[in-house]
Coordinates of C-alpha atoms and ligand atoms in Angstrom, one line a residue:
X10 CA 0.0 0.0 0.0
X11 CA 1.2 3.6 -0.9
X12 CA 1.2 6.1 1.7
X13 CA 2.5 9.6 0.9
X14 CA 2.9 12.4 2.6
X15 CA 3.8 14.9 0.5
X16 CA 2.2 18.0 0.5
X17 CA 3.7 19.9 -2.4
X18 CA 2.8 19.5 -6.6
X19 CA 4.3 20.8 -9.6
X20 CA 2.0 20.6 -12.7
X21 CA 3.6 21.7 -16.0
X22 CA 1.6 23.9 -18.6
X23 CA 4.0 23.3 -21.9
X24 CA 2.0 26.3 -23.9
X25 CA 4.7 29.0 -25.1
X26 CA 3.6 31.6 -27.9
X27 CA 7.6 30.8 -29.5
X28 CA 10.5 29.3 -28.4
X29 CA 13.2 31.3 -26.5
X30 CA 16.7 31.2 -27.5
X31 CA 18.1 29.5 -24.3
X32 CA 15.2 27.2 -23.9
X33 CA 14.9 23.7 -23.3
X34 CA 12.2 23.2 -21.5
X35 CA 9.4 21.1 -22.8
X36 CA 6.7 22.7 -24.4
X37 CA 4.6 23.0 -27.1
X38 CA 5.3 26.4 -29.5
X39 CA 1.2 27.7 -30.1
X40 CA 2.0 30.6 -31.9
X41 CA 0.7 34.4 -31.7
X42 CA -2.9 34.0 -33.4
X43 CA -6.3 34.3 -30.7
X44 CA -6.5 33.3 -27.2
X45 CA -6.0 29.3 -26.8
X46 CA -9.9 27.5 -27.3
X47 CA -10.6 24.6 -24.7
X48 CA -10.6 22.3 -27.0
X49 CA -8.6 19.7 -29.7
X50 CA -5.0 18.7 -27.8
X51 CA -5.2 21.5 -25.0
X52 CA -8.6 19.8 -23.5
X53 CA -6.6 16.6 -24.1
X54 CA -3.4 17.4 -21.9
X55 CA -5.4 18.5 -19.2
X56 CA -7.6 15.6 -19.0
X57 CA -4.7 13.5 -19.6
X58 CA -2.9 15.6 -16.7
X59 CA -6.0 15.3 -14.7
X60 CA -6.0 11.6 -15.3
X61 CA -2.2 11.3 -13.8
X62 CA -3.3 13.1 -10.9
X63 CA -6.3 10.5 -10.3
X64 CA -4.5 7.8 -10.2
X65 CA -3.9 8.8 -6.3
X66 CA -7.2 8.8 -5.2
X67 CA -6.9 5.8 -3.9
X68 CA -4.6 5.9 -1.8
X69 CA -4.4 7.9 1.7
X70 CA -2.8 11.3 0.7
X71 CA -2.2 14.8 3.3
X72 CA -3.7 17.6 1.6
X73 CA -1.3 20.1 -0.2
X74 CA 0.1 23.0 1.2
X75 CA 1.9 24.4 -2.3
X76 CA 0.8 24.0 -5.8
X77 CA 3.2 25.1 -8.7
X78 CA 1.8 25.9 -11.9
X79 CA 4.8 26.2 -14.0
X80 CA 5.9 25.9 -17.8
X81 CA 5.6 26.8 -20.3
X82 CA 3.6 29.8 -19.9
X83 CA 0.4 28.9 -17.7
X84 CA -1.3 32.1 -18.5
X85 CA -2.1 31.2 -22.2
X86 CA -4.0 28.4 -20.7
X87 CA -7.4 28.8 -20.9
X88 CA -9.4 29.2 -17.5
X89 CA -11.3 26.4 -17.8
X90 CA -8.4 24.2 -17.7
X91 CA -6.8 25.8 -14.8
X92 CA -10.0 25.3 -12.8
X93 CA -10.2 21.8 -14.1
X94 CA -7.0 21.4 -12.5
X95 CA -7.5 22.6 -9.2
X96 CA -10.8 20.8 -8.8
X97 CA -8.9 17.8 -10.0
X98 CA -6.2 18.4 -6.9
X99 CA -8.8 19.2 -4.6
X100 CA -11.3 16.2 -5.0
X101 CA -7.8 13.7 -4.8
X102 CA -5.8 15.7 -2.5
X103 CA -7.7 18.4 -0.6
X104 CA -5.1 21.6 0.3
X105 CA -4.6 23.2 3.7
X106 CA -6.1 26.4 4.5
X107 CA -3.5 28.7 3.7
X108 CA -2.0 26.8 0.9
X109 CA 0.0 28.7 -1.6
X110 CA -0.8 28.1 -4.9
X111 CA 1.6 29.9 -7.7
X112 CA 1.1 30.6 -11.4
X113 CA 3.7 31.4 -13.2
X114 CA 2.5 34.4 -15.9
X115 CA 3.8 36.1 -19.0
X116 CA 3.4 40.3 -19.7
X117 CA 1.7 39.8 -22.8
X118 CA -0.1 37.0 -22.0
X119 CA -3.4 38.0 -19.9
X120 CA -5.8 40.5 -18.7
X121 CA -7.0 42.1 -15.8
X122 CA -9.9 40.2 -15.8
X123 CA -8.0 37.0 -16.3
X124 CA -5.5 37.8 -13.6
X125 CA -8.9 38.2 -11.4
X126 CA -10.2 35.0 -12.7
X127 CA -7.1 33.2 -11.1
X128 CA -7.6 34.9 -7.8
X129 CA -11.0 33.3 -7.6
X130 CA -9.9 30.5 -8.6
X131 CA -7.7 30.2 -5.6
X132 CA -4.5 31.9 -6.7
X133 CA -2.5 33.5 -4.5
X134 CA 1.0 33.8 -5.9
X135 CA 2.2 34.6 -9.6
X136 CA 5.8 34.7 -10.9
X137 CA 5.8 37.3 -13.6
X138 CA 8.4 36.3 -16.6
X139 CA 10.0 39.8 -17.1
X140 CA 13.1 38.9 -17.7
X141 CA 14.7 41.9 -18.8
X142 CA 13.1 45.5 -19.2
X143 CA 15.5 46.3 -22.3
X144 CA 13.3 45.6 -25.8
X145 CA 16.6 45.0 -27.5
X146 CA 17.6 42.5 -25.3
X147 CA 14.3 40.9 -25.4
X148 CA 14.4 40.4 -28.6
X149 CA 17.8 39.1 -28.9
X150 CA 17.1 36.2 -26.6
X151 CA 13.5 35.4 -28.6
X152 CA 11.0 37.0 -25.8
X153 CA 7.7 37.4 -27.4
X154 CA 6.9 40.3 -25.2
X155 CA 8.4 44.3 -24.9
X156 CA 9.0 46.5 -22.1
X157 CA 4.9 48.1 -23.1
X158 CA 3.8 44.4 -22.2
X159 CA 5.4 44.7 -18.9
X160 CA 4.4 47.9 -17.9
X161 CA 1.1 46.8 -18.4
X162 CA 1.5 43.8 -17.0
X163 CA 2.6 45.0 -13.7
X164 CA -0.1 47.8 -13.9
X165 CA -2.6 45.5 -13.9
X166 CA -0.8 43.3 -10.9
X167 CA -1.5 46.7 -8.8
X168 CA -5.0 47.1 -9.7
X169 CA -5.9 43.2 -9.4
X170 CA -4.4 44.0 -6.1
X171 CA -1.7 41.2 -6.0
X172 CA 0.1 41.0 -2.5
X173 CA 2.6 38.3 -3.0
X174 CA 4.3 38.1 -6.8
X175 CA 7.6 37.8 -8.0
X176 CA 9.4 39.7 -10.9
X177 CA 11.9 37.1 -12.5
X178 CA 15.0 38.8 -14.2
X179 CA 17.9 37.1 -15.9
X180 CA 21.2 38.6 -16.1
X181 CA 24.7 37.7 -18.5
X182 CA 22.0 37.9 -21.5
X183 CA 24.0 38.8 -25.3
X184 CA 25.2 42.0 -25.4
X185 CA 24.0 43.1 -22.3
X186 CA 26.2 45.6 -20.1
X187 CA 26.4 45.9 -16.3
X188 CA 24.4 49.7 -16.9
X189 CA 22.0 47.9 -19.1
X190 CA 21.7 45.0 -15.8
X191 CA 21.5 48.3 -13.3
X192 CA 18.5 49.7 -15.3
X193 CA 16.5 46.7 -14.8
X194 CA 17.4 46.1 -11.0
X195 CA 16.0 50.1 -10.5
X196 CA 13.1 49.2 -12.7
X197 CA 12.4 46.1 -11.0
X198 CA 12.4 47.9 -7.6
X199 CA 10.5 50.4 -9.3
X200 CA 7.2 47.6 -9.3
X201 CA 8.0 47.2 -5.8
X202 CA 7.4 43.3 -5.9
X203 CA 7.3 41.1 -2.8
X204 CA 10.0 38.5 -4.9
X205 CA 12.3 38.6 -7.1
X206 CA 14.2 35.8 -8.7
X207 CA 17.5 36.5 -10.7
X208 CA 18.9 34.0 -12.8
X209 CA 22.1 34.0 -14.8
X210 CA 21.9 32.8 -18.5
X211 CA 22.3 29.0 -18.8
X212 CA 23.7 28.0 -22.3
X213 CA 21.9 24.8 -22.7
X214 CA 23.5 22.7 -25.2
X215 CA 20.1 21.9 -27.6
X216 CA 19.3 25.6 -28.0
X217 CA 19.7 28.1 -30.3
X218 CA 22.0 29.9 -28.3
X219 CA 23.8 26.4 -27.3
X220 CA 24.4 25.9 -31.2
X221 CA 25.6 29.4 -31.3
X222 CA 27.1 30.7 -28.5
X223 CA 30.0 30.1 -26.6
X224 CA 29.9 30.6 -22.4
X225 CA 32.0 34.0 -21.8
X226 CA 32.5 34.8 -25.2
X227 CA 31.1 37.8 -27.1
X228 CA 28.0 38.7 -27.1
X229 CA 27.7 36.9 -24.1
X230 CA 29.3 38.7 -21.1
X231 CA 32.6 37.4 -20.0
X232 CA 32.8 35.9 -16.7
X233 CA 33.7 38.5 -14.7
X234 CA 31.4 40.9 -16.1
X235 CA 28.5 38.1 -15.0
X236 CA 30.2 38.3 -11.6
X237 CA 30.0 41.7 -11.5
X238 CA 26.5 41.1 -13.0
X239 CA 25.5 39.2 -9.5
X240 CA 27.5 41.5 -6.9
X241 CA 25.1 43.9 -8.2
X242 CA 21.6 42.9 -7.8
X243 CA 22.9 41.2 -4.0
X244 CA 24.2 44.7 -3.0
X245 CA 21.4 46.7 -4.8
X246 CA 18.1 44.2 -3.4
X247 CA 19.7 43.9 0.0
X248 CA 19.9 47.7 0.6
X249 CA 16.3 47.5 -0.9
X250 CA 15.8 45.6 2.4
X251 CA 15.3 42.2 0.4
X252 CA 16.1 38.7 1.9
X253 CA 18.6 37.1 -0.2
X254 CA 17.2 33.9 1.4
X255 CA 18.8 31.4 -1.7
X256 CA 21.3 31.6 -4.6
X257 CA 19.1 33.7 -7.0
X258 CA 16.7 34.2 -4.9
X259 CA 15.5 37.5 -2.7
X260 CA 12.1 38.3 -1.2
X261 CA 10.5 40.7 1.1
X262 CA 10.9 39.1 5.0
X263 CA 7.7 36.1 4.9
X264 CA 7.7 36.0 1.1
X265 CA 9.7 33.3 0.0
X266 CA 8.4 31.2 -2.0
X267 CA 7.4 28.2 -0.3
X268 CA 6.9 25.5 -3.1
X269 CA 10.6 26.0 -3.9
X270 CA 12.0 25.4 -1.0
X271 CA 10.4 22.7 -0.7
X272 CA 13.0 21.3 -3.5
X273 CA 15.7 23.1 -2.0
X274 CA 15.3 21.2 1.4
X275 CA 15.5 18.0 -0.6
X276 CA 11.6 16.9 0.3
X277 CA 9.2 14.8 -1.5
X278 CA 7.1 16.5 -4.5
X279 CA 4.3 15.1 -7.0
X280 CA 5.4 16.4 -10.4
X281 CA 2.6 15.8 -12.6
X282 CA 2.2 16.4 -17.0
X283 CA 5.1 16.5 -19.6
X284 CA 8.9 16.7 -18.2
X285 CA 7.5 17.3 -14.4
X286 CA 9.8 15.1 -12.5
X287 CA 8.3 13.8 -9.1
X288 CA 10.4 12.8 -5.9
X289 CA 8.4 10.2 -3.3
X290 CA 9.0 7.7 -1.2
X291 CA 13.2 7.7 -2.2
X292 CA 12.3 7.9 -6.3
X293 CA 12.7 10.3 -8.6
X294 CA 11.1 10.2 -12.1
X295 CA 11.2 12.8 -14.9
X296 CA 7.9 11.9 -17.1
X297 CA 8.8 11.7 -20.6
X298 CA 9.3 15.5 -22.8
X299 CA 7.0 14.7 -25.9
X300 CA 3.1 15.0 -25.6
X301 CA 3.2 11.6 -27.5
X302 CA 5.5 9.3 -25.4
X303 CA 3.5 11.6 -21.8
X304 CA 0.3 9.8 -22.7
X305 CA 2.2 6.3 -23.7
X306 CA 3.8 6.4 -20.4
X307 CA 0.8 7.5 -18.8
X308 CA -1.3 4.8 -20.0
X309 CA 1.1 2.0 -19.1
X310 CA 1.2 3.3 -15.7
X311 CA -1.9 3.5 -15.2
X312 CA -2.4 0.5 -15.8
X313 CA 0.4 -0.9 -13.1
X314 CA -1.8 0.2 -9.9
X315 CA 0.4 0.7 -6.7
X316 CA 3.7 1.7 -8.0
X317 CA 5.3 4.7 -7.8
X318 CA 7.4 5.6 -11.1
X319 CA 11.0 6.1 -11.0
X320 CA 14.3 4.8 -9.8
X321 CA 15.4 4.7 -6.0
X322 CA 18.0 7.4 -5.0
X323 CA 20.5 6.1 -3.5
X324 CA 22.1 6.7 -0.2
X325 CA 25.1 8.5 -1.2
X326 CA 22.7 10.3 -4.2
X327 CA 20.4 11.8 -1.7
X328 CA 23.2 12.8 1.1
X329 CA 25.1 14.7 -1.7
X330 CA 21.9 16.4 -3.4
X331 CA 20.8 17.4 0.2
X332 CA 23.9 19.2 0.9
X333 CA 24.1 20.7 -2.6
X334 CA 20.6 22.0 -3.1
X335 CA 20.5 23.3 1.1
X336 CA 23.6 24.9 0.6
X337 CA 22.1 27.1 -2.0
X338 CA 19.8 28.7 0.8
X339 CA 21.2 31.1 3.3
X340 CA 20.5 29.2 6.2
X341 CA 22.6 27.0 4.8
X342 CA 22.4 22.9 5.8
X343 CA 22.6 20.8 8.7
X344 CA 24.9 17.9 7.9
X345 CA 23.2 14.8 7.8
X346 CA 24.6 11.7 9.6
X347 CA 28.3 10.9 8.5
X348 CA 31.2 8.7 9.1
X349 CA 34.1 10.1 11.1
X350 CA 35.8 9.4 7.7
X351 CA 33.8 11.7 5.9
X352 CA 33.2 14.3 8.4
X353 CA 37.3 14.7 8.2
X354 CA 37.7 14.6 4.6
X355 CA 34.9 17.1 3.8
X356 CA 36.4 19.3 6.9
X357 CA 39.8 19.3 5.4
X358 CA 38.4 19.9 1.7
X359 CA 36.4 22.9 2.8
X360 CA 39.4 24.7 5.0
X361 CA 41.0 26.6 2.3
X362 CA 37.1 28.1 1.4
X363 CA 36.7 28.7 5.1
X364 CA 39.6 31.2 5.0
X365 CA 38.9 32.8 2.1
X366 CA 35.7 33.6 3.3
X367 CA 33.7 31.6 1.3
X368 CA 31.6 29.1 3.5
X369 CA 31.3 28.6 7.5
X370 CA 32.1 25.3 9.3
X371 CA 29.6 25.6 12.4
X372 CA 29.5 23.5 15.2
X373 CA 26.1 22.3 17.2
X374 CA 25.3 25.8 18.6
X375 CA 26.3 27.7 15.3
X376 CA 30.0 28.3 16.3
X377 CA 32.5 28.6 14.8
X378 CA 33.7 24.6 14.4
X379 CA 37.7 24.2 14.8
X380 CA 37.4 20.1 14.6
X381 CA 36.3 17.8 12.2
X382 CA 34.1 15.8 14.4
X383 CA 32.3 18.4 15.7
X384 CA 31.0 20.1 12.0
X385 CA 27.6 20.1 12.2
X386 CA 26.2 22.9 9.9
X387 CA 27.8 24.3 6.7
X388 CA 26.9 27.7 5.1
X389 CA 27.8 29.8 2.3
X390 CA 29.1 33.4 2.7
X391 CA 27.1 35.8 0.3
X392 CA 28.4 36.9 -2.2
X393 CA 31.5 35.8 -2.3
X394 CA 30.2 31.7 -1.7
X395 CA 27.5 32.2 -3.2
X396 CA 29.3 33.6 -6.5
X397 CA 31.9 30.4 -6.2
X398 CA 29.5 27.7 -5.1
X399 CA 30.2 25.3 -8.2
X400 CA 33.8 25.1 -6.7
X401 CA 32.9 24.4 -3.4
X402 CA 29.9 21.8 -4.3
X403 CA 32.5 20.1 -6.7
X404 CA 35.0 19.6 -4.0
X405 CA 32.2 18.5 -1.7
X406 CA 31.6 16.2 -4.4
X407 CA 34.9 14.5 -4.7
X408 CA 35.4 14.7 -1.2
X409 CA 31.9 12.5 -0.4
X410 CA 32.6 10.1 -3.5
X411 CA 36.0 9.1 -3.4
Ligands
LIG584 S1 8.5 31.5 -22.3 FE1 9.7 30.3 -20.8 S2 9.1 28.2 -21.2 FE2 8.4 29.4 -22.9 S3 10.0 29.2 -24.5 FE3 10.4 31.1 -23.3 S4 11.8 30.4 -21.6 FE4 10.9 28.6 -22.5

C-alpha cells in the first residue's frame, strides 16, 4: 500500500507563444494567433494531466500546502483548464487552509480580468516572466513580449491587487552591459514586488544559443562581467531591504516562495504532466518531454496500480543532493549523519574556502567549528560563496565520493 505524505505539486503547462533562445524546456510552440480555445489537444493534456493526478485517489494522501503551476507559460492556458485542474487536486488531495498556490504568468499574455479570474480560482501567488526590461535585449534572446507588455502587466498586478508576486530577471544575456543590468534592477524595484528571482543565462546545449554561442565569449558577457553582473543585484536588493534567502533568490521578509524550497530542502514533490519530475518515497522520475510518449507512459502506468514511477536514489545520491541543493539557501544545511571518515575529509576539503571567506564550518550551537568531528552545519558566505558555489559543491563532491 502507498502512503505519501507529500504536501507539495508541480504541474507543468508546456503552452509558449515561441521558443526562446536559451530554452529547453518542454513545451509545445502555439504561436501568436487568438487566445488558446478549450478544446482539440489543449482539452486533451489537461484531461490527460488530470488523469495522472487520479490515479492517487486511492490511496491515503495529506492535503497540499503548495501547488506550482509552472511551464511553459500557464497564462495562455485557458481558465477552464486551470480550474479543471485545481478541482482535479482538490477532490484527490484536498489543500490546507492557507496553501500557496503559484502561477507562473507572462506580460503579454493575460488581462485584468483574467488575472482576477485566477484569484477566484484560488490563486495566491504569480511569478511574472520579465526577464529583462531592455526591448533590444528581449528580442535578442527570442522574448515574445516588450517592455509596453510589462508595464502593463505590472499595472494590472496593482489594480488586481496582487500582495505576493515575484518579478523574475535574468542577467549575462547577449550583449548586455552591467548599466544595461542596473537599469533593470532600478526598474524592477520600481514595481515594488514582494519576490524577485535573478537567474544567470544558462547556455543549454540543444538551443539556439547552445548551437551558437560560446559561455563567456562575445556577445555573451565574459565571466567577470557576470560576476559583476550578480555583486550587483545582491548589494542593490539587499539595501532595498530584500532577503537574499537562496542563490538567485530575494524576497520581502515572509515571502519566500514556499513551493521551492520545498525542492531546496531535498523533500518529497508530486510532479505531474510532460517533463515534471516527481520525488516520493526515495524515487525520482522525470515523465517523458513529448506529448506523445506523456500519454504512452501515462497509459502504461496506469495500468500498473500501486507503483510509484522512478528509480530509487540512493544513499550516497540523496546525502550529496541534500547538501548541494540546502547549501544554495542562506541558512545554509545541517549535515546529515556521517562517518568520522567523511566528516574529516569534507572538513579538510572545505578549509582553504573557510579562510577565504567563502563558506562557514559551524558546530552544534552555530559556532565557529575548529574540529572535524564536531562540524555540524555548513553555510555559504554571500556573495562571495555564493558567487563560487560550483567550486565548493565540486569539492564537496569528490570529497563525499571518493
Ligand atoms: S516562455 Fe519560458 S518556457 Fe516558454 S519558451 Fe520562453 S523560456 Fe521557454
Amino acid at each position: 500500500m502507498i502512503v505519501s505524505t507529500s504536501t507539495a505539486a508541480y504541474l507543468h503547462l508546456p503552452f509558449c507563444r515561441q521558443r526562446c533562445f536559451y530554452c529547453d524546456f518542454p513545451i509545445a510552440v502555439v504561436g501568436h494567433g487568438a487566445p488558446l480555445a478549450f478544446s482539440g489537444w489543449i482539452l486533451e493534456y489537461v484531461e490527460a494531466v488530470c488523469k495522472e493526478i487520479q490515479t492517487w485517489q486511492s490511496f491515503p494522501v495529506q492535503p497540499l500546502t503548495t501547488i506550482f503551476f509552472g511551464g511553459g507559460t500557464p497564462s495562455l492556458l485557458p481558465l477552464e483548464g486551470l480550474s479543471c485542474l485545481l478541482d482535479c487536486l482538490e477532490q484527490v488531495f484536498g489543500w490546507d487552509t492557507d496553501v500557496e498556490i503559484s502561477l507562473e504568468i507572462d506580460p503579454g499574455t493575460f488581462t485584468l480580468p483574467q488575472l482576477q479570474a485566477y484569484q477566484d480560482l484560488g490563486v495566491n501567488r504569480f511569478s511574472l516572466g520579465v526577464q529583462s526590461f531592455q526591448d533590444s535585449l528581449l528580442e535578442g534572446i527570442g522574448r515574445h513580449h516588450r517592455r509596453a507588455d510589462i508595464d502593463q502587466a505590472i499595472d494590472w498586478i496593482y489594480q488586481a491587487e496582487v500582495k505576493n508576486w515575484s518579478l523574475d530577471l535574468i542577467s549575462g544575456l547577449p550583449n548586455q552591459g552591467l548599466e544595461d543590468w542596473q537599469r533593470s534592477l532600478y526598474f524592477a524595484l520600481t514595481a515594488k514586488p514582494s519576490h524577485l528571482s535573478c537567474y544567470d543565462l544558462v547556455i543549454e546545449p540543444n538551443t539556439a544559443f547552445g548551437k551558437q554561442l560560446q559561455p563567456g565569449t562575445g556577445p555573451l558577457p565574459t565571466d567577470e562581467l557576470t560576476a559583476q553582473m550578480y555583486c550587483l543585484a545582491q548589494q542593490t536588493l539587499t539595501k532595498a531591504g530584500y532577503h537574499h534567502y537562496e542563490i538567485s533568490n530575494y524576497a520581502r521578509p515572509g515571502q519566500e516562495c514556499r513551493h521551492n524550497q520545498v525542492y531546496w530542502h531535498n523533500q518529497s514533490y508530486y510532479g505531474f504532466g510532460l517533463g515534471a519530475t516527481s520525488y516520493l518515497q526515495g524515487h525520482r522520475f522525470q515523465r517523458p518531454r513529448t506529448r506523445s510518449a506523456y500519454y504512452a507512459w501515462l497509459q502504461q502506468w496506469r495500468g500498473q496500480s500501486g507503483s510509484i514511477p522512478g528509480e530509487t536514489v540512493s544513499a550516497t545520491e540523496r546525502l550529496l543532493e541534500t547538501l548541494m541543493l540546502g547549501l544554495r539557501l542562506a541558512q545554509g544545511v545541517t549535515l546529515p549523519a556521517l562517518t568520522s571518515e567523511q566528516q574529516k575529509a569534507l572538513f579538510k576539503a572545505l578549509g582553504s574556502h573557510q579562510q577565504r571567506g567563502w563558506i562557514s564550518l559551524l558546530d552544534a550551537e552555530s559556532q565557529p567549528c575548529d574540529h572535524p568531528q564536531a562540524l555540524h552545519h555548513l553555510q555559504l558566505q554571500d556573495p562571495e560563496g555564493f558567487l563560487f558555489s560550483n567550486t565548493v559543491l565540486t569539492d564537496i563532491f569528490n570529497c563525499l565520493t571518493e
